[in-house]
Amino acid sequence: MAHNELSVALNGTQLSFIGHDCKDFPDFLGETYGQFARRLDLSFNQLRSLAGLKMFTELEELVVDNNLLGNDLRLPRLPNLHTLTLNKNQLTDIEALLEHLADVTPSLEYLSLLGNEACPNQLVSPDKDEDDYQRYRYFVLHKLPQLKFLDTRKVTMKEVIEAQERGALMKVVKPKSEACNSGKRGGILPIGWLFSQMYPVKYVATFIYVLESYEFPEALKHNKQHAI
């Protein structure tokens, strides 16, 4: 489908190109508006790449909700970008995304990832709970300590301190059903389950490896009491 300036909503330095089912970033957006646009909204399209953003050198706010952006997402360096919303896309690898954002968006203060598998929110992931979401917040703040807002919540000082102390250990694990199945295949309890029996959930290091090749003592295989 061809697009032109008639499909663009412009209000001063705020540019919107919403709901056009566009699969590729339109070249004319960058060529026409890239040098002066401060806010860009590309929501409700079918974008899988944001390569065209390289023309938006002064961008401060970027909204790309309800698209098809995945783990191969790459942004150009946007030194002035302070607001980024990527709600309802196809992002699953939170660590890779955060490391990329730390590199290319040094001024980022507001980030929203709701509706992605990378964000374990109960509204879209029924198998997750508030503890999962809070660990996710600690991990994000560990990677992006300058954030002031994450998703719909303001970042608190308590979260900042917890992220500094334990954030590196708070990467959200794969779904519980997968972890349990992995343990059953070898007849060996997942190491994450063992830790969860010994310590309160909030202190568990949640980037856990399921050690399928490691042979636990027989007592641990057959008697959970020995893991407590």
PDB file of C-alpha atoms in Angstrom:
ATOM      1  CA  MET A   1       0.000   0.000   0.000  1.00  0.00           C
ATOM      2  CA  ALA A   2       1.388   3.389  -0.967  1.00  0.00           C
ATOM      3  CA  HIS A   3       1.536   6.061   1.697  1.00  0.00           C
ATOM      4  CA  ASN A   4       2.024   9.803   1.417  1.00  0.00           C
ATOM      5  CA  GLU A   5       1.825  12.948   3.482  1.00  0.00           C
ATOM      6  CA  LEU A   6      -1.977  12.757   3.531  1.00  0.00           C
ATOM      7  CA  SER A   7      -1.702   9.807   5.919  1.00  0.00           C
ATOM      8  CA  VAL A   8       0.445  11.740   8.391  1.00  0.00           C
ATOM      9  CA  ALA A   9      -0.832  13.782  11.333  1.00  0.00           C
ATOM     10  CA  LEU A  10       1.511  16.635  12.195  1.00  0.00           C
ATOM     11  CA  ASN A  11       1.201  18.963  15.168  1.00  0.00           C
ATOM     12  CA  GLY A  12       4.245  21.177  15.489  1.00  0.00           C
ATOM     13  CA  THR A  13       7.110  18.741  16.095  1.00  0.00           C
ATOM     14  CA  GLN A  14       4.776  15.824  16.924  1.00  0.00           C
ATOM     15  CA  LEU A  15       4.359  13.339  14.111  1.00  0.00           C
ATOM     16  CA  SER A  16       1.841  10.468  13.936  1.00  0.00           C
ATOM     17  CA  PHE A  17       1.570   7.674  11.394  1.00  0.00           C
ATOM     18  CA  ILE A  18      -0.941   5.389  13.065  1.00  0.00           C
ATOM     19  CA  GLY A  19      -3.043   2.464  11.915  1.00  0.00           C
ATOM     20  CA  HIS A  20      -1.943   2.023   8.308  1.00  0.00           C
ATOM     21  CA  ASP A  21      -0.945  -1.667   8.535  1.00  0.00           C
ATOM     22  CA  CYS A  22       2.412  -0.581   7.189  1.00  0.00           C
ATOM     23  CA  LYS A  23       5.027  -3.376   7.064  1.00  0.00           C
ATOM     24  CA  ASP A  24       8.031  -1.234   6.146  1.00  0.00           C
ATOM     25  CA  PHE A  25       9.175   2.053   7.596  1.00  0.00           C
ATOM     26  CA  PRO A  26       8.096   4.662   4.977  1.00  0.00           C
ATOM     27  CA  ASP A  27      11.123   6.458   3.560  1.00  0.00           C
ATOM     28  CA  PHE A  28       9.240   9.703   3.099  1.00  0.00           C
ATOM     29  CA  LEU A  29       8.742  10.086   6.858  1.00  0.00           C
ATOM     30  CA  GLY A  30      12.445  10.474   7.501  1.00  0.00           C
ATOM     31  CA  GLU A  31      13.114  12.464   4.356  1.00  0.00           C
ATOM     32  CA  THR A  32      10.328  14.960   5.090  1.00  0.00           C
ATOM     33  CA  TYR A  33      10.162  15.172   8.880  1.00  0.00           C
ATOM     34  CA  GLY A  34      13.291  13.519  10.235  1.00  0.00           C
ATOM     35  CA  GLN A  35      15.318  16.635  10.988  1.00  0.00           C
ATOM     36  CA  PHE A  36      12.738  18.421  13.120  1.00  0.00           C
ATOM     37  CA  ALA A  37      10.342  15.808  14.576  1.00  0.00           C
ATOM     38  CA  ARG A  38      10.638  15.455  18.354  1.00  0.00           C
ATOM     39  CA  ARG A  39       7.828  12.956  18.901  1.00  0.00           C
ATOM     40  CA  LEU A  40       6.953  10.058  16.583  1.00  0.00           C
ATOM     41  CA  ASP A  41       4.001   7.673  16.951  1.00  0.00           C
ATOM     42  CA  LEU A  42       3.969   4.604  14.690  1.00  0.00           C
ATOM     43  CA  SER A  43       1.408   2.560  16.605  1.00  0.00           C
ATOM     44  CA  PHE A  44      -0.980   0.024  15.072  1.00  0.00           C
ATOM     45  CA  ASN A  45       1.077  -0.879  12.034  1.00  0.00           C
ATOM     46  CA  GLN A  46       2.862  -4.138  11.153  1.00  0.00           C
ATOM     47  CA  LEU A  47       6.431  -2.951  11.448  1.00  0.00           C
ATOM     48  CA  ARG A  48       9.183  -5.503  11.999  1.00  0.00           C
ATOM     49  CA  SER A  49      12.048  -3.025  11.665  1.00  0.00           C
ATOM     50  CA  LEU A  50      12.711   0.597  12.603  1.00  0.00           C
ATOM     51  CA  ALA A  51      15.643   1.101  10.262  1.00  0.00           C
ATOM     52  CA  GLY A  52      14.154   4.355   8.956  1.00  0.00           C
ATOM     53  CA  LEU A  53      14.655   6.031  12.323  1.00  0.00           C
ATOM     54  CA  LYS A  54      18.231   6.920  11.409  1.00  0.00           C
ATOM     55  CA  MET A  55      16.861  10.109   9.820  1.00  0.00           C
ATOM     56  CA  PHE A  56      15.190  11.243  13.072  1.00  0.00           C
ATOM     57  CA  THR A  57      18.254  12.747  14.686  1.00  0.00           C
ATOM     58  CA  GLU A  58      16.390  14.969  17.178  1.00  0.00           C
ATOM     59  CA  LEU A  59      13.801  12.463  18.382  1.00  0.00           C
ATOM     60  CA  GLU A  60      12.811  12.674  22.052  1.00  0.00           C
ATOM     61  CA  GLU A  61       9.711  10.455  22.220  1.00  0.00           C
ATOM     62  CA  LEU A  62       9.001   7.264  20.279  1.00  0.00           C
ATOM     63  CA  VAL A  63       5.763   5.274  20.463  1.00  0.00           C
ATOM     64  CA  VAL A  64       5.667   1.985  18.541  1.00  0.00           C
ATOM     65  CA  ASP A  65       2.854   0.101  20.265  1.00  0.00           C
ATOM     66  CA  ASN A  66       0.950  -2.726  18.562  1.00  0.00           C
ATOM     67  CA  ASN A  67       3.466  -3.689  15.903  1.00  0.00           C
ATOM     68  CA  LEU A  68       5.436  -6.865  15.128  1.00  0.00           C
ATOM     69  CA  LEU A  69       8.843  -5.890  16.490  1.00  0.00           C
ATOM     70  CA  GLY A  70      10.885  -8.857  17.689  1.00  0.00           C
ATOM     71  CA  ASN A  71      14.238  -9.671  19.240  1.00  0.00           C
ATOM     72  CA  ASP A  72      16.105  -8.459  16.156  1.00  0.00           C
ATOM     73  CA  LEU A  73      14.974  -4.888  16.865  1.00  0.00           C
ATOM     74  CA  ARG A  74      17.775  -2.383  16.324  1.00  0.00           C
ATOM     75  CA  LEU A  75      17.548   1.347  16.892  1.00  0.00           C
ATOM     76  CA  PRO A  76      19.996   3.931  15.630  1.00  0.00           C
ATOM     77  CA  ARG A  77      21.729   5.974  18.299  1.00  0.00           C
ATOM     78  CA  LEU A  78      19.137   8.430  19.620  1.00  0.00           C
ATOM     79  CA  PRO A  79      20.961  10.604  22.170  1.00  0.00           C
ATOM     80  CA  ASN A  80      17.928  12.767  23.014  1.00  0.00           C
ATOM     81  CA  LEU A  81      15.308  10.023  23.340  1.00  0.00           C
ATOM     82  CA  HIS A  82      13.784  10.078  26.834  1.00  0.00           C
ATOM     83  CA  THR A  83      10.514   8.190  26.212  1.00  0.00           C
ATOM     84  CA  LEU A  84      10.085   4.818  24.485  1.00  0.00           C
ATOM     85  CA  THR A  85       6.973   2.653  24.448  1.00  0.00           C
ATOM     86  CA  LEU A  86       7.065  -0.760  22.789  1.00  0.00           C
ATOM     87  CA  ASN A  87       3.835  -2.179  24.178  1.00  0.00           C
ATOM     88  CA  LYS A  88       2.233  -5.189  22.493  1.00  0.00           C
ATOM     89  CA  ASN A  89       5.011  -6.302  20.187  1.00  0.00           C
ATOM     90  CA  GLN A  90       6.820  -9.664  19.969  1.00  0.00           C
ATOM     91  CA  LEU A  91       9.784  -9.049  22.271  1.00  0.00           C
ATOM     92  CA  THR A  92      10.905 -12.043  24.342  1.00  0.00           C
ATOM     93  CA  ASP A  93      14.622 -11.506  25.093  1.00  0.00           C
ATOM     94  CA  ILE A  94      14.652  -8.853  27.802  1.00  0.00           C
ATOM     95  CA  GLU A  95      18.406  -8.921  28.423  1.00  0.00           C
ATOM     96  CA  ALA A  96      19.396  -8.361  24.784  1.00  0.00           C
ATOM     97  CA  LEU A  97      16.865  -5.552  24.437  1.00  0.00           C
ATOM     98  CA  LEU A  98      18.039  -3.738  27.562  1.00  0.00           C
ATOM     99  CA  GLU A  99      21.700  -3.996  26.618  1.00  0.00           C
ATOM    100  CA  HIS A 100      20.889  -2.532  23.206  1.00  0.00           C
ATOM    101  CA  LEU A 101      18.865   0.328  24.714  1.00  0.00           C
ATOM    102  CA  ALA A 102      21.647   1.094  27.194  1.00  0.00           C
ATOM    103  CA  ASP A 103      23.977   1.521  24.247  1.00  0.00           C
ATOM    104  CA  VAL A 104      21.817   3.633  21.911  1.00  0.00           C
ATOM    105  CA  THR A 105      19.446   5.585  24.197  1.00  0.00           C
ATOM    106  CA  PRO A 106      21.603   7.113  26.966  1.00  0.00           C
ATOM    107  CA  SER A 107      18.919   9.676  27.951  1.00  0.00           C
ATOM    108  CA  LEU A 108      16.050   7.195  28.318  1.00  0.00           C
ATOM    109  CA  GLU A 109      13.875   7.853  31.383  1.00  0.00           C
ATOM    110  CA  TYR A 110      10.512   6.278  30.509  1.00  0.00           C
ATOM    111  CA  LEU A 111      10.180   2.768  29.096  1.00  0.00           C
ATOM    112  CA  SER A 112       7.074   0.640  28.631  1.00  0.00           C
ATOM    113  CA  LEU A 113       7.108  -2.996  27.490  1.00  0.00           C
ATOM    114  CA  LEU A 114       3.637  -4.168  28.515  1.00  0.00           C
ATOM    115  CA  GLY A 115       2.070  -6.830  26.349  1.00  0.00           C
ATOM    116  CA  ASN A 116       5.372  -8.470  25.401  1.00  0.00           C
ATOM    117  CA  GLU A 117       6.495 -11.877  26.625  1.00  0.00           C
ATOM    118  CA  ALA A 118       9.619 -10.124  27.903  1.00  0.00           C
ATOM    119  CA  CYS A 119       7.417  -8.295  30.423  1.00  0.00           C
ATOM    120  CA  PRO A 120       5.783 -10.822  32.817  1.00  0.00           C
ATOM    121  CA  ASN A 121       2.627  -8.861  33.547  1.00  0.00           C
ATOM    122  CA  GLN A 122      -0.392 -10.760  34.900  1.00  0.00           C
ATOM    123  CA  LEU A 123      -2.806  -9.052  32.536  1.00  0.00           C
ATOM    124  CA  VAL A 124      -1.197 -10.674  29.500  1.00  0.00           C
ATOM    125  CA  SER A 125       0.650 -13.601  31.133  1.00  0.00           C
ATOM    126  CA  PRO A 126      -1.751 -15.465  33.460  1.00  0.00           C
ATOM    127  CA  ASP A 127       1.021 -17.868  34.516  1.00  0.00           C
ATOM    128  CA  LYS A 128       3.021 -14.973  35.994  1.00  0.00           C
ATOM    129  CA  ASP A 129       2.444 -13.277  39.333  1.00  0.00           C
ATOM    130  CA  GLU A 130       3.405 -10.041  41.030  1.00  0.00           C
ATOM    131  CA  ASP A 131       6.703 -11.506  42.225  1.00  0.00           C
ATOM    132  CA  ASP A 132       7.663 -12.288  38.614  1.00  0.00           C
ATOM    133  CA  TYR A 133       6.813  -8.749  37.579  1.00  0.00           C
ATOM    134  CA  GLN A 134       8.738  -7.202  40.454  1.00  0.00           C
ATOM    135  CA  ARG A 135      11.843  -9.244  39.644  1.00  0.00           C
ATOM    136  CA  TYR A 136      11.524  -8.055  36.066  1.00  0.00           C
ATOM    137  CA  ARG A 137      11.473  -4.456  37.296  1.00  0.00           C
ATOM    138  CA  TYR A 138      14.621  -4.993  39.371  1.00  0.00           C
ATOM    139  CA  PHE A 139      16.400  -6.518  36.383  1.00  0.00           C
ATOM    140  CA  VAL A 140      15.375  -3.694  34.045  1.00  0.00           C
ATOM    141  CA  LEU A 141      16.515  -1.073  36.555  1.00  0.00           C
ATOM    142  CA  HIS A 142      19.814  -2.878  36.979  1.00  0.00           C
ATOM    143  CA  LYS A 143      20.410  -2.569  33.234  1.00  0.00           C
ATOM    144  CA  LEU A 144      18.904   0.927  32.871  1.00  0.00           C
ATOM    145  CA  PRO A 145      19.459   2.649  36.237  1.00  0.00           C
ATOM    146  CA  GLN A 146      18.503   6.089  34.914  1.00  0.00           C
ATOM    147  CA  LEU A 147      14.843   5.142  34.359  1.00  0.00           C
ATOM    148  CA  LYS A 148      12.238   7.169  36.256  1.00  0.00           C
ATOM    149  CA  PHE A 149       9.149   5.346  34.980  1.00  0.00           C
ATOM    150  CA  LEU A 150       8.809   1.703  33.935  1.00  0.00           C
ATOM    151  CA  ASP A 151       5.567   0.571  32.313  1.00  0.00           C
ATOM    152  CA  THR A 152       2.770   2.206  34.307  1.00  0.00           C
ATOM    153  CA  ARG A 153       4.682   2.771  37.558  1.00  0.00           C
ATOM    154  CA  LYS A 154       7.075   5.381  38.806  1.00  0.00           C
ATOM    155  CA  VAL A 155      10.412   3.942  39.890  1.00  0.00           C
ATOM    156  CA  THR A 156      10.824   4.086  43.661  1.00  0.00           C
ATOM    157  CA  MET A 157      13.997   4.590  45.659  1.00  0.00           C
ATOM    158  CA  LYS A 158      13.484   1.147  47.211  1.00  0.00           C
ATOM    159  CA  GLU A 159      13.493  -0.383  43.732  1.00  0.00           C
ATOM    160  CA  VAL A 160      16.645   1.507  42.803  1.00  0.00           C
ATOM    161  CA  ILE A 161      18.465   0.182  45.879  1.00  0.00           C
ATOM    162  CA  GLU A 162      17.235  -3.387  45.349  1.00  0.00           C
ATOM    163  CA  ALA A 163      18.225  -3.215  41.681  1.00  0.00           C
ATOM    164  CA  GLN A 164      21.727  -2.099  42.610  1.00  0.00           C
ATOM    165  CA  GLU A 165      22.145  -4.884  45.164  1.00  0.00           C
ATOM    166  CA  ARG A 166      20.414  -7.831  43.487  1.00  0.00           C
ATOM    167  CA  GLY A 167      19.232  -6.722  40.062  1.00  0.00           C
ATOM    168  CA  ALA A 168      21.806  -8.779  38.189  1.00  0.00           C
ATOM    169  CA  LEU A 169      20.255 -11.931  39.681  1.00  0.00           C
ATOM    170  CA  MET A 170      16.669 -11.044  38.881  1.00  0.00           C
ATOM    171  CA  LYS A 171      16.356 -12.080  35.272  1.00  0.00           C
ATOM    172  CA  VAL A 172      12.928 -13.684  34.865  1.00  0.00           C
ATOM    173  CA  VAL A 173      13.067 -17.430  34.271  1.00  0.00           C
ATOM    174  CA  LYS A 174      11.206 -19.362  31.601  1.00  0.00           C
ATOM    175  CA  PRO A 175       7.609 -20.435  32.359  1.00  0.00           C
ATOM    176  CA  LYS A 176       7.274 -22.718  35.364  1.00  0.00           C
ATOM    177  CA  SER A 177       5.738 -25.541  33.331  1.00  0.00           C
ATOM    178  CA  GLU A 178       8.801 -25.652  31.066  1.00  0.00           C
ATOM    179  CA  ALA A 179      11.176 -25.652  34.013  1.00  0.00           C
ATOM    180  CA  CYS A 180       9.289 -28.488  35.681  1.00  0.00           C
ATOM    181  CA  ASN A 181       9.242 -30.550  32.514  1.00  0.00           C
ATOM    182  CA  SER A 182      12.974 -30.054  32.090  1.00  0.00           C
ATOM    183  CA  GLY A 183      13.531 -31.426  35.560  1.00  0.00           C
ATOM    184  CA  LYS A 184      11.318 -34.424  34.943  1.00  0.00           C
ATOM    185  CA  ARG A 185      13.068 -35.469  31.746  1.00  0.00           C
ATOM    186  CA  GLY A 186      16.239 -36.418  33.568  1.00  0.00           C
ATOM    187  CA  GLY A 187      14.557 -37.333  36.843  1.00  0.00           C
ATOM    188  CA  ILE A 188      16.510 -34.441  38.406  1.00  0.00           C
ATOM    189  CA  LEU A 189      14.964 -31.532  40.275  1.00  0.00           C
ATOM    190  CA  PRO A 190      15.633 -28.103  38.671  1.00  0.00           C
ATOM    191  CA  ILE A 191      18.144 -26.146  40.716  1.00  0.00           C
ATOM    192  CA  GLY A 192      15.689 -23.193  40.807  1.00  0.00           C
ATOM    193  CA  TRP A 193      13.156 -25.372  42.643  1.00  0.00           C
ATOM    194  CA  LEU A 194      15.761 -26.356  45.218  1.00  0.00           C
ATOM    195  CA  PHE A 195      16.687 -22.750  45.916  1.00  0.00           C
ATOM    196  CA  SER A 196      13.025 -21.754  46.180  1.00  0.00           C
ATOM    197  CA  GLN A 197      12.572 -24.331  48.936  1.00  0.00           C
ATOM    198  CA  MET A 198      15.482 -22.959  50.935  1.00  0.00           C
ATOM    199  CA  TYR A 199      14.984 -19.207  50.657  1.00  0.00           C
ATOM    200  CA  PRO A 200      12.109 -16.702  50.350  1.00  0.00           C
ATOM    201  CA  VAL A 201      11.169 -16.059  46.735  1.00  0.00           C
ATOM    202  CA  LYS A 202      12.402 -12.474  46.717  1.00  0.00           C
ATOM    203  CA  TYR A 203      15.943 -13.632  47.490  1.00  0.00           C
ATOM    204  CA  VAL A 204      16.095 -16.334  44.870  1.00  0.00           C
ATOM    205  CA  ALA A 205      18.510 -15.681  42.018  1.00  0.00           C
ATOM    206  CA  THR A 206      16.131 -16.025  39.138  1.00  0.00           C
ATOM    207  CA  PHE A 207      18.520 -16.455  36.291  1.00  0.00           C
ATOM    208  CA  ILE A 208      18.783 -20.191  37.033  1.00  0.00           C
ATOM    209  CA  TYR A 209      20.164 -22.959  34.914  1.00  0.00           C
ATOM    210  CA  VAL A 210      18.423 -26.336  34.823  1.00  0.00           C
ATOM    211  CA  LEU A 211      21.357 -28.669  35.247  1.00  0.00           C
ATOM    212  CA  GLU A 212      20.107 -31.672  33.356  1.00  0.00           C
ATOM    213  CA  SER A 213      23.530 -33.270  33.122  1.00  0.00           C
ATOM    214  CA  TYR A 214      24.396 -32.847  36.798  1.00  0.00           C
ATOM    215  CA  GLU A 215      23.769 -35.831  39.038  1.00  0.00           C
ATOM    216  CA  PHE A 216      22.324 -34.774  42.376  1.00  0.00           C
ATOM    217  CA  PRO A 217      22.661 -37.112  45.350  1.00  0.00           C
ATOM    218  CA  GLU A 218      19.989 -39.794  45.504  1.00  0.00           C
ATOM    219  CA  ALA A 219      18.471 -38.172  48.568  1.00  0.00           C
ATOM    220  CA  LEU A 220      17.686 -35.019  46.572  1.00  0.00           C
ATOM    221  CA  LYS A 221      16.110 -36.982  43.754  1.00  0.00           C
ATOM    222  CA  HIS A 222      13.692 -38.913  45.913  1.00  0.00           C
ATOM    223  CA  ASN A 223      13.088 -36.812  48.978  1.00  0.00           C
ATOM    224  CA  LYS A 224      12.260 -33.125  48.819  1.00  0.00           C
ATOM    225  CA  GLN A 225      12.851 -32.810  52.549  1.00  0.00           C
ATOM    226  CA  HIS A 226      16.608 -32.957  51.944  1.00  0.00           C
ATOM    227  CA  ALA A 227      16.378 -29.834  49.784  1.00  0.00           C
ATOM    228  CA  ILE A 228      15.023 -27.683  52.592  1.00  0.00           C
TER     229      ILE A 228
END
